CSV table of C-alpha atoms in Angstrom, one decimal:
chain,number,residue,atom,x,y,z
A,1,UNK,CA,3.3,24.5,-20.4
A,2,UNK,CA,1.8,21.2,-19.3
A,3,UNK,CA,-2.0,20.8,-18.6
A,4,UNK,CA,-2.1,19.7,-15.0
A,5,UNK,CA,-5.0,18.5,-13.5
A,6,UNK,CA,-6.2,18.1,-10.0
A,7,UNK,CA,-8.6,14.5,-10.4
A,8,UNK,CA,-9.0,13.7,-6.5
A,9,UNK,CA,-9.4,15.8,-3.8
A,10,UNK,CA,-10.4,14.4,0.4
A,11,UNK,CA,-10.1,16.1,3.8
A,12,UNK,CA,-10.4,15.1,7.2
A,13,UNK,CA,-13.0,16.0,9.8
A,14,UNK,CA,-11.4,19.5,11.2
A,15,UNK,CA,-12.0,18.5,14.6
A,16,UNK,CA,-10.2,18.7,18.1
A,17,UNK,CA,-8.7,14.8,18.3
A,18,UNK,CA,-6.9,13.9,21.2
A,19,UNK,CA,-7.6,9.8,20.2
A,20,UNK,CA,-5.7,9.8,17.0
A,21,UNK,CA,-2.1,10.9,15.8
A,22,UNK,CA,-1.4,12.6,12.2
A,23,UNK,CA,-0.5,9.0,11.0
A,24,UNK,CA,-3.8,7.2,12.1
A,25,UNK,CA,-5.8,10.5,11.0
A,26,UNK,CA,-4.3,10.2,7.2
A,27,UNK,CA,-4.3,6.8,6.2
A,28,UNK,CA,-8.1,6.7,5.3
A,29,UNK,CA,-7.7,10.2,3.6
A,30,UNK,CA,-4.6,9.4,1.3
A,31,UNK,CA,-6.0,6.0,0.6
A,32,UNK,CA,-9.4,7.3,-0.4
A,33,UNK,CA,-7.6,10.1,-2.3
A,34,UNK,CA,-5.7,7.5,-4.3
A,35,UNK,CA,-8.5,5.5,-5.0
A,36,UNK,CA,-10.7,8.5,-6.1
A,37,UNK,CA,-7.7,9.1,-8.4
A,38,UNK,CA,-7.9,6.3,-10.5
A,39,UNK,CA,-4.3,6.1,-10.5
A,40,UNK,CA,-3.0,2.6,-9.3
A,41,UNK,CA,-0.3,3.8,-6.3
A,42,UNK,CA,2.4,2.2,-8.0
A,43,UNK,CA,1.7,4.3,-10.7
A,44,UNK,CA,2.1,7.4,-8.8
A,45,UNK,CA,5.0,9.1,-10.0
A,46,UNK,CA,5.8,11.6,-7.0
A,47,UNK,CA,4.6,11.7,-3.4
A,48,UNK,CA,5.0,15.2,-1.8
A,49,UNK,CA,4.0,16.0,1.6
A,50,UNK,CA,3.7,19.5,3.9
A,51,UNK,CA,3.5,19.9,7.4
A,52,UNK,CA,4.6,22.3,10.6
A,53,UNK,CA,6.7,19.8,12.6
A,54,UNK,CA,7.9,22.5,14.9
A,55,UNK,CA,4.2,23.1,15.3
A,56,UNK,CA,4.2,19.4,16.9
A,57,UNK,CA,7.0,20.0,18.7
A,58,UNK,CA,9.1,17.0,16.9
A,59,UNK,CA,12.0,16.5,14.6
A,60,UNK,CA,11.3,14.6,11.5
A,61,UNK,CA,7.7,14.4,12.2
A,62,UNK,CA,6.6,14.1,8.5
A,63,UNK,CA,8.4,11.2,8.4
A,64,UNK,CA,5.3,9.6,10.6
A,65,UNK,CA,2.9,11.1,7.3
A,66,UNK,CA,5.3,8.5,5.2
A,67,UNK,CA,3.5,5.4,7.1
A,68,UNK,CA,0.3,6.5,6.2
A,69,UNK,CA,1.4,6.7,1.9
A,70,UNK,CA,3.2,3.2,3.0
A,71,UNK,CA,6.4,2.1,1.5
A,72,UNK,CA,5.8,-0.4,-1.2
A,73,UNK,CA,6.0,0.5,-3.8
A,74,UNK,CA,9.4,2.5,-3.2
A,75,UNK,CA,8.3,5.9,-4.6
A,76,UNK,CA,9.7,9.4,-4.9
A,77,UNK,CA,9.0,11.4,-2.2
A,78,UNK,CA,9.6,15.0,-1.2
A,79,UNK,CA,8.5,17.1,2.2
A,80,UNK,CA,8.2,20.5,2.8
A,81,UNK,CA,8.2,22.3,5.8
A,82,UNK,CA,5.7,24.7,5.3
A,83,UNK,CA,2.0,23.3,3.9
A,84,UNK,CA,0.4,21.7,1.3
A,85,UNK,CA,0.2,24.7,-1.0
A,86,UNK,CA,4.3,24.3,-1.2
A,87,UNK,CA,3.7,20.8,-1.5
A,88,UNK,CA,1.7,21.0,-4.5
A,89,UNK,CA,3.7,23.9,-6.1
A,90,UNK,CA,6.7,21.2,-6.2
A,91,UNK,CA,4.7,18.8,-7.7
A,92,UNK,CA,3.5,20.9,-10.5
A,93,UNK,CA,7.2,22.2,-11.3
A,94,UNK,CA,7.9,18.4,-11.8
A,95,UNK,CA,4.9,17.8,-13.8
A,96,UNK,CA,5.7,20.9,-15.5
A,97,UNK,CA,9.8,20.0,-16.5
A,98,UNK,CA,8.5,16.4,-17.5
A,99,UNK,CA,10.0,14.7,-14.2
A,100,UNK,CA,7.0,12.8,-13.6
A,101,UNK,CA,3.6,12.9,-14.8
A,102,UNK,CA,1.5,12.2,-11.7
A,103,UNK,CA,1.9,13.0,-8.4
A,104,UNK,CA,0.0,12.5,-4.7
A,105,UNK,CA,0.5,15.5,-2.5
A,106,UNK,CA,-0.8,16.0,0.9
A,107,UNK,CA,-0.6,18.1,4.0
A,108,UNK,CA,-1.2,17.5,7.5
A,109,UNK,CA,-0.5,19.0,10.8
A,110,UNK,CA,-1.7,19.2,14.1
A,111,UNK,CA,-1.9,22.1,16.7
A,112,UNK,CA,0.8,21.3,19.9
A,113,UNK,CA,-1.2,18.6,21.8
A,114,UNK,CA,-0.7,20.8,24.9
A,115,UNK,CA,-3.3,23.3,26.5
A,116,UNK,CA,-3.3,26.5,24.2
A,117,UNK,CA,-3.6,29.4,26.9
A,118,UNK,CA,-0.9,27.3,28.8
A,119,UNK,CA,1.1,27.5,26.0
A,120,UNK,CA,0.6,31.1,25.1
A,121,UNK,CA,1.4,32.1,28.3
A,122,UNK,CA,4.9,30.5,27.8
A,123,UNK,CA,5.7,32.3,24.7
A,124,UNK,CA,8.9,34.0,25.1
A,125,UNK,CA,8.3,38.3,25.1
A,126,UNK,CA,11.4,40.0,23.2
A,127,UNK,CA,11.8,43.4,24.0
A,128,UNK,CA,13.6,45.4,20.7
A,129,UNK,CA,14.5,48.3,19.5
A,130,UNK,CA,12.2,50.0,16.7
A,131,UNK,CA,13.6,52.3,14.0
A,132,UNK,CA,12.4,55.1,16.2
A,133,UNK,CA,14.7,53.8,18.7
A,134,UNK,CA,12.2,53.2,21.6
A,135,UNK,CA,12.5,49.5,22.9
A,136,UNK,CA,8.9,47.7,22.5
A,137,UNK,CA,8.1,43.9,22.8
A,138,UNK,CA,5.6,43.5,20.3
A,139,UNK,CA,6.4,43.1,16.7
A,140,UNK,CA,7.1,44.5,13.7
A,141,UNK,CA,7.3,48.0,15.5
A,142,UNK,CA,6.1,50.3,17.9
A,143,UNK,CA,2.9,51.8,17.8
A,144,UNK,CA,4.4,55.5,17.6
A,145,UNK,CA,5.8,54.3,14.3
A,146,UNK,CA,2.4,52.4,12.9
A,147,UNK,CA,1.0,54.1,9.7
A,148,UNK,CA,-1.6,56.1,11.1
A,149,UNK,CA,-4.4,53.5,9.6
A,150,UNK,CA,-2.5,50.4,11.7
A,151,UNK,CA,-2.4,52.2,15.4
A,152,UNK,CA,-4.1,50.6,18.3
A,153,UNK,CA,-6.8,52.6,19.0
């Protein structure tokens, strides 16, 4: 096993932004990051990003995230839809089989820009059957069939 080290970490303000997009909200993070690092970006030897694009509601958003790493130098680069924790779990297996030796991973993500209880209300109910065979719409199973620890009181 390879020592790996984490040397730079930066967030964002977790704040409700309707002014800014993902792209605009991680260039001074990534670029800070980087020069906290130490490492020179064109020495970086992996980029790896995570994100919920369905979250955002569109295709091939990470690809936005890219602008904010920038393309020159040209880079290997990697997304993950899931979050940063997958992100960084890729890095570290190719730190870890001697791929690369440093890495920049981020995630990012923002909440549908739409108005949450509008939203909600527009979820899609599923009515299914439980093991029990009783039909319910709430998930993973009817409350007849909860441990007795887990029912609604």
């Amino acid at each position: 096993m390879r020592d790996v080290a984490i040397v730079s970490f930066v967030q964002s303000a977790v704040a409700r932004d309707d002014r800014h997009n993902e792209t605009e909200m991680l260039v001074p993070t990534i670029h800070a990051a980087i020069e906290q690092s130490g490492i020179a970006k064109n020495d970086l030897g992996f980029v790896c990003s995570g994100s919920l694009d369905y979250l955002q509601g569109g295709p091939f958003a990470f690809v936005s995230g890219l602008d904010a790493v920038g393309s020159w130098p040209p880079m290997r680069e990697s997304h993950v839809e899931m979050d940063a924790a997958w992100a960084m779990y890729e890095a570290w297996i190719g730190i870890q089989s001697g791929e690369f030796d440093s890495a920049l991973v981020y995630g990012f993500g923002k909440s549908s820009p739409g108005d949450l209880h509008e939203i909600m209300t527009l979820r899609p109910t599923r009515t299914t059957s439980c093991r029990c065979g009783r039909r319910w719409s709430t998930w993973p199973r009817c409350s007849a069939c909860l441990p007795r620890r887990e029912r609604p009181r």
